[in-house]
Amino acid sequence: MNKKPIGIFDSGVGGLTVYKEIREQFPNEDIIYFGDTARVPYGPKSKNNVIKYSIQNARFLIQQGAKIIIVACNTSSSVALPALRELVEVPVIGVIQPGVRSAIKHTINKKIGVIGTEGTIKSEAYQKAIQNLDKSCEVFSAACPMLVPLAEEGWIDHEVTHLIIAEYLSVLLQKKIDTLVLGCTHYPILKSAIKKIVGDNVNLVDSAIEVAKQLEEKIIHRGESQKGSSKFFVSDKTEKFKTIGKSIIGENVSPIQNVKLGESWYLT
Ligand code: DGL
């Protein structure tokens, strides 16, 4: 039995969509979450900086005792997994593969849309992973840089949000996709607005559920009846993390502690 916590990180609140699913599936596990709120967004940042931040975040979680790292950020998962797997001493699970498996399972016409940050789309991580598993799938992708600030702002059902989503998705919908991967952990926050635009004929893939399934294979259940604890760490304690976080996980995000990640945590 391993009583060490599960460590999860994202650039901000988005990864709480993954935390919520893991918390539900593993009620007895201790979980520590790190949101890099001082450096959000990761999407427009260079690959090297995203790799550097990801290593620092993972090292911090390991210092806190994490037995496994969940990279609850598509931008980090797209570019930093090889470095993380090489440099950290615990298993690392990203969000891309789980999302890809789910998309392939759901698509019927084999036309899959992927939306994500500029970093994720530019990396072509989804495209490559989908075609690795099923060459007959066509992948259409679109970077949606304005969706992270809208989600962080809490503009979940705002007219402006609907207009922006419709604009971003218009080309993908013209391609007749039947499955749309929400390739950013912030996007499930806007799921109902996205659903309104794509309609009932397009499946939305939220990788959080698939990540929890993959974790099931790695975690030995504690088999204890007591409730697992949750601790949240951020690099900048903001009101937004609390308010948006509460709307995602359905309860107070607590306790939250502020941490400063040192440059020395990044070793090449
Ligand atoms: N939530 C993150 C993702 O899944 C990134 C958002 C951002 O920081 O740009 O890609």
Tab-separated table of C-alpha atoms and ligand atoms in Angstrom:
chain	number	residue	atom	x	y	z
A	1	MET	CA	0.000	0.000	0.000
A	2	ASN	CA	1.465	3.352	-0.999
A	3	LYS	CA	0.243	6.261	1.088
A	4	LYS	CA	2.127	8.890	-0.854
A	5	PRO	CA	-0.034	11.453	-2.683
A	6	ILE	CA	-0.920	11.682	-6.367
A	7	GLY	CA	0.626	14.879	-7.783
A	8	ILE	CA	-1.211	16.902	-10.442
A	9	PHE	CA	-0.089	20.098	-12.159
A	10	ASP	CA	-1.368	22.605	-14.682
A	11	SER	CA	-0.614	26.205	-15.583
A	12	GLY	CA	-3.654	27.343	-13.578
A	13	VAL	CA	-7.200	26.270	-12.782
A	14	GLY	CA	-7.734	24.122	-15.908
A	15	GLY	CA	-6.174	21.020	-14.387
A	16	LEU	CA	-8.815	21.107	-11.666
A	17	THR	CA	-11.115	19.493	-14.269
A	18	VAL	CA	-8.725	16.512	-14.107
A	19	TYR	CA	-8.394	16.766	-10.312
A	20	LYS	CA	-12.203	16.559	-9.972
A	21	GLU	CA	-12.393	13.322	-11.942
A	22	ILE	CA	-9.459	11.774	-10.059
A	23	ARG	CA	-10.876	12.833	-6.703
A	24	GLU	CA	-14.191	11.148	-7.612
A	25	GLN	CA	-12.541	7.945	-8.818
A	26	PHE	CA	-10.020	7.718	-5.967
A	27	PRO	CA	-11.764	9.026	-2.846
A	28	ASN	CA	-9.211	7.474	-0.479
A	29	GLU	CA	-6.087	8.794	-2.173
A	30	ASP	CA	-4.241	11.893	-0.972
A	31	ILE	CA	-3.864	14.408	-3.804
A	32	ILE	CA	-1.626	17.440	-4.170
A	33	TYR	CA	-2.335	19.937	-6.948
A	34	PHE	CA	-0.045	22.654	-8.251
A	35	GLY	CA	-1.399	25.510	-10.411
A	36	ASP	CA	1.327	27.688	-11.900
A	37	THR	CA	-0.857	30.788	-11.677
A	38	ALA	CA	2.105	33.174	-11.752
A	39	ARG	CA	3.113	31.959	-15.231
A	40	VAL	CA	-0.245	31.103	-16.838
A	41	PRO	CA	-0.872	30.913	-19.816
A	42	TYR	CA	1.549	28.277	-21.131
A	43	GLY	CA	-0.116	28.146	-24.571
A	44	PRO	CA	1.744	31.051	-26.220
A	45	LYS	CA	5.081	30.364	-24.463
A	46	SER	CA	8.106	28.814	-26.182
A	47	LYS	CA	8.583	25.063	-26.053
A	48	ASN	CA	11.776	25.451	-23.984
A	49	ASN	CA	10.048	27.513	-21.339
A	50	VAL	CA	7.085	25.111	-21.114
A	51	ILE	CA	9.556	22.212	-20.650
A	52	LYS	CA	11.437	24.161	-17.980
A	53	TYR	CA	8.262	25.106	-16.071
A	54	SER	CA	6.959	21.530	-16.304
A	55	ILE	CA	10.170	20.107	-14.787
A	56	GLN	CA	10.053	22.640	-11.965
A	57	ASN	CA	6.392	21.846	-11.282
A	58	ALA	CA	7.014	18.085	-11.242
A	59	ARG	CA	10.071	18.444	-9.003
A	60	PHE	CA	8.048	20.514	-6.560
A	61	LEU	CA	5.328	17.834	-6.398
A	62	ILE	CA	7.930	15.105	-5.890
A	63	GLN	CA	9.504	17.138	-3.099
A	64	GLN	CA	6.031	17.132	-1.529
A	65	GLY	CA	6.077	13.329	-1.719
A	66	ALA	CA	4.168	12.637	-4.981
A	67	LYS	CA	4.307	8.970	-6.038
A	68	ILE	CA	3.057	9.722	-9.566
A	69	ILE	CA	2.745	12.889	-11.651
A	70	ILE	CA	-0.339	13.704	-13.695
A	71	VAL	CA	0.444	16.390	-16.255
A	72	ALA	CA	-3.044	17.932	-16.341
A	73	CYS	CA	-2.014	20.367	-19.046
A	74	ASN	CA	-2.114	19.573	-22.757
A	75	THR	CA	0.502	22.206	-23.588
A	76	SER	CA	2.992	20.581	-21.182
A	77	SER	CA	1.945	17.076	-22.218
A	78	SER	CA	2.558	17.980	-25.895
A	79	VAL	CA	6.163	19.050	-25.452
A	80	ALA	CA	7.514	18.092	-22.028
A	81	LEU	CA	6.692	14.406	-21.490
A	82	PRO	CA	10.000	12.980	-22.813
A	83	ALA	CA	12.034	15.361	-20.601
A	84	LEU	CA	9.818	14.695	-17.591
A	85	ARG	CA	10.053	10.941	-18.017
A	86	GLU	CA	13.811	11.164	-18.276
A	87	LEU	CA	14.365	13.526	-15.374
A	88	VAL	CA	11.837	12.588	-12.706
A	89	GLU	CA	11.950	9.393	-10.749
A	90	VAL	CA	8.217	8.601	-10.544
A	91	PRO	CA	5.746	7.567	-13.285
A	92	VAL	CA	4.362	10.441	-15.376
A	93	ILE	CA	0.933	10.405	-17.067
A	94	GLY	CA	0.034	13.024	-19.671
A	95	VAL	CA	-3.378	13.928	-21.074
A	96	ILE	CA	-2.788	13.443	-24.818
A	97	GLN	CA	-2.793	9.616	-25.138
A	98	PRO	CA	-5.908	9.144	-22.982
A	99	GLY	CA	-7.780	11.781	-25.074
A	100	VAL	CA	-6.621	10.197	-28.323
A	101	ARG	CA	-7.800	6.737	-27.290
A	102	SER	CA	-11.208	8.119	-26.383
A	103	ALA	CA	-11.511	10.070	-29.678
A	104	ILE	CA	-10.701	6.990	-31.753
A	105	LYS	CA	-13.216	4.964	-29.771
A	106	HIS	CA	-15.984	7.517	-30.380
A	107	THR	CA	-15.524	8.572	-34.001
A	108	ILE	CA	-17.629	6.861	-36.639
A	109	ASN	CA	-16.843	8.912	-39.734
A	110	LYS	CA	-13.125	9.112	-38.735
A	111	LYS	CA	-13.086	12.891	-38.933
A	112	ILE	CA	-11.711	14.171	-35.634
A	113	GLY	CA	-11.388	17.821	-34.628
A	114	VAL	CA	-8.830	18.941	-32.058
A	115	ILE	CA	-8.814	22.307	-30.331
A	116	GLY	CA	-6.063	23.474	-28.011
A	117	THR	CA	-3.591	26.203	-27.201
A	118	GLU	CA	-1.152	27.504	-29.813
A	119	GLY	CA	1.613	25.386	-28.243
A	120	THR	CA	-0.425	22.180	-28.342
A	121	ILE	CA	-1.649	22.649	-31.911
A	122	LYS	CA	1.768	23.724	-33.185
A	123	SER	CA	3.357	20.592	-31.685
A	124	GLU	CA	0.955	18.393	-33.731
A	125	ALA	CA	1.032	16.006	-30.753
A	126	TYR	CA	-2.622	14.999	-31.221
A	127	GLN	CA	-2.359	14.614	-34.966
A	128	LYS	CA	0.678	12.339	-34.644
A	129	ALA	CA	-0.784	10.298	-31.771
A	130	ILE	CA	-4.135	9.796	-33.561
A	131	GLN	CA	-2.495	8.754	-36.809
A	132	ASN	CA	-0.132	6.433	-34.963
A	133	LEU	CA	-3.113	4.531	-33.643
A	134	ASP	CA	-5.410	4.771	-36.658
A	135	LYS	CA	-4.059	5.951	-40.007
A	136	SER	CA	-7.534	6.138	-41.509
A	137	CYS	CA	-8.525	9.065	-39.253
A	138	GLU	CA	-8.457	12.584	-40.612
A	139	VAL	CA	-7.518	15.213	-38.049
A	140	PHE	CA	-8.535	18.862	-38.285
A	141	SER	CA	-7.134	21.172	-35.657
A	142	ALA	CA	-7.538	24.752	-34.522
A	143	ALA	CA	-5.690	26.824	-31.949
A	144	CYS	CA	-8.139	28.725	-29.753
A	145	PRO	CA	-5.945	31.120	-27.743
A	146	MET	CA	-8.812	33.231	-26.437
A	147	LEU	CA	-10.588	30.353	-24.695
A	148	VAL	CA	-8.151	30.086	-21.759
A	149	PRO	CA	-8.610	33.735	-20.686
A	150	LEU	CA	-12.404	33.374	-21.110
A	151	ALA	CA	-12.403	30.273	-18.895
A	152	GLU	CA	-10.090	31.919	-16.340
A	153	GLU	CA	-12.391	34.963	-16.407
A	154	GLY	CA	-15.402	32.768	-15.705
A	155	TRP	CA	-17.219	33.875	-18.901
A	156	ILE	CA	-18.764	30.466	-19.156
A	157	ASP	CA	-22.111	31.318	-20.717
A	158	HIS	CA	-21.406	34.752	-22.155
A	159	GLU	CA	-22.542	35.925	-25.590
A	160	VAL	CA	-18.965	36.878	-26.456
A	161	THR	CA	-17.783	33.370	-25.540
A	162	HIS	CA	-20.381	31.833	-27.887
A	163	LEU	CA	-19.322	34.117	-30.767
A	164	ILE	CA	-15.641	33.343	-30.279
A	165	ILE	CA	-16.228	29.576	-30.082
A	166	ALA	CA	-18.411	29.689	-33.224
A	167	GLU	CA	-15.669	31.555	-35.085
A	168	TYR	CA	-12.911	29.164	-33.961
A	169	LEU	CA	-14.945	26.054	-34.788
A	170	SER	CA	-16.462	27.123	-38.104
A	171	VAL	CA	-13.771	25.496	-40.262
A	172	LEU	CA	-13.794	22.255	-38.248
A	173	LEU	CA	-17.572	22.020	-38.504
A	174	GLN	CA	-17.400	22.550	-42.285
A	175	LYS	CA	-15.134	19.480	-42.388
A	176	LYS	CA	-18.019	17.476	-40.846
A	177	ILE	CA	-16.118	16.267	-37.790
A	178	ASP	CA	-18.139	13.918	-35.576
A	179	THR	CA	-15.728	14.059	-32.616
A	180	LEU	CA	-14.049	17.066	-31.039
A	181	VAL	CA	-11.144	16.670	-28.609
A	182	LEU	CA	-11.063	19.378	-25.951
A	183	GLY	CA	-7.274	19.501	-26.121
A	184	CYS	CA	-6.820	21.893	-23.232
A	185	THR	CA	-7.822	21.186	-19.658
A	186	HIS	CA	-9.376	24.645	-19.404
A	187	TYR	CA	-11.926	23.868	-22.132
A	188	PRO	CA	-14.209	21.535	-20.147
A	189	ILE	CA	-15.036	24.682	-18.138
A	190	LEU	CA	-16.661	25.954	-21.369
A	191	LYS	CA	-18.161	22.585	-22.296
A	192	SER	CA	-21.805	23.692	-22.306
A	193	ALA	CA	-21.008	26.717	-24.517
A	194	ILE	CA	-19.020	24.477	-26.901
A	195	LYS	CA	-21.862	21.926	-26.938
A	196	LYS	CA	-24.318	24.683	-27.935
A	197	ILE	CA	-22.184	25.511	-30.977
A	198	VAL	CA	-21.350	21.971	-32.148
A	199	GLY	CA	-24.786	20.442	-31.475
A	200	ASP	CA	-25.669	16.883	-30.527
A	201	ASN	CA	-24.026	15.166	-33.497
A	202	VAL	CA	-20.480	15.902	-32.374
A	203	ASN	CA	-18.978	13.942	-29.444
A	204	LEU	CA	-16.901	16.035	-27.074
A	205	VAL	CA	-13.825	14.268	-25.710
A	206	ASP	CA	-12.728	15.421	-22.280
A	207	SER	CA	-9.517	13.586	-21.448
A	208	ALA	CA	-9.988	13.896	-17.661
A	209	ILE	CA	-12.186	10.799	-17.595
A	210	GLU	CA	-9.688	8.775	-19.632
A	211	VAL	CA	-6.770	9.966	-17.485
A	212	ALA	CA	-8.546	8.654	-14.387
A	213	LYS	CA	-8.967	5.292	-16.153
A	214	GLN	CA	-5.260	5.148	-16.985
A	215	LEU	CA	-4.398	5.989	-13.388
A	216	GLU	CA	-6.528	3.052	-12.264
A	217	GLU	CA	-3.977	0.752	-13.940
A	218	LYS	CA	-1.055	2.314	-12.019
A	219	ILE	CA	-2.472	2.904	-8.559
A	220	ILE	CA	-2.691	0.245	-5.918
A	221	HIS	CA	-5.805	1.170	-4.001
A	222	ARG	CA	-5.186	2.027	-0.406
A	223	GLY	CA	-8.206	-0.008	0.573
A	224	GLU	CA	-8.800	2.255	3.533
A	225	SER	CA	-12.078	3.750	4.490
A	226	GLN	CA	-10.836	7.197	5.460
A	227	LYS	CA	-11.227	10.025	2.992
A	228	GLY	CA	-8.050	11.069	1.167
A	229	SER	CA	-6.785	14.603	1.742
A	230	SER	CA	-6.400	17.320	-0.904
A	231	LYS	CA	-3.874	20.134	-0.846
A	232	PHE	CA	-3.586	22.897	-3.418
A	233	PHE	CA	-0.460	24.910	-4.176
A	234	VAL	CA	-0.196	27.922	-6.489
A	235	SER	CA	2.661	30.142	-7.596
A	236	ASP	CA	0.434	33.221	-7.174
A	237	LYS	CA	-2.494	33.168	-4.823
A	238	THR	CA	-5.355	34.752	-6.740
A	239	GLU	CA	-9.060	35.207	-6.066
A	240	LYS	CA	-9.758	33.764	-9.498
A	241	PHE	CA	-8.136	30.446	-8.623
A	242	LYS	CA	-10.501	30.215	-5.653
A	243	THR	CA	-13.699	31.296	-7.399
A	244	ILE	CA	-13.275	29.503	-10.736
A	245	GLY	CA	-11.754	26.553	-8.895
A	246	LYS	CA	-14.832	26.256	-6.691
A	247	SER	CA	-17.120	26.310	-9.719
A	248	ILE	CA	-15.081	23.465	-11.281
A	249	ILE	CA	-14.722	21.130	-8.330
A	250	GLY	CA	-18.036	22.005	-6.675
A	251	GLU	CA	-16.493	22.794	-3.287
A	252	ASN	CA	-14.011	25.197	-1.736
A	253	VAL	CA	-10.488	24.824	-3.097
A	254	SER	CA	-8.833	24.486	0.262
A	255	PRO	CA	-6.260	24.608	1.761
A	256	ILE	CA	-4.309	26.729	-0.755
A	257	GLN	CA	-0.659	27.555	-0.182
A	258	ASN	CA	1.548	29.922	-2.111
A	259	VAL	CA	4.914	28.601	-3.289
A	260	LYS	CA	7.863	30.067	-5.150
A	261	LEU	CA	9.632	27.720	-7.523
A	262	GLY	CA	13.374	28.303	-7.710
A	263	GLU	CA	15.328	28.301	-10.979
A	264	SER	CA	17.641	25.688	-9.447
A	265	TRP	CA	14.778	23.180	-9.690
A	266	TYR	CA	15.441	22.991	-13.375
A	267	LEU	CA	18.463	20.890	-14.166
A	268	THR	CA	19.357	20.062	-17.725
B	1	DGL	N1	-4.726	24.093	-19.361
B	1	DGL	C1	-3.604	24.088	-20.210
B	1	DGL	C2	-3.693	23.050	-21.305
B	1	DGL	O1	-4.316	22.035	-21.109
B	1	DGL	C3	-2.978	25.330	-20.694
B	1	DGL	C4	-3.616	26.615	-20.692
B	1	DGL	C5	-2.542	27.651	-20.824
B	1	DGL	O2	-1.865	27.839	-19.825
B	1	DGL	O3	-2.368	28.238	-21.911
B	1	DGL	O4	-3.105	23.205	-22.353
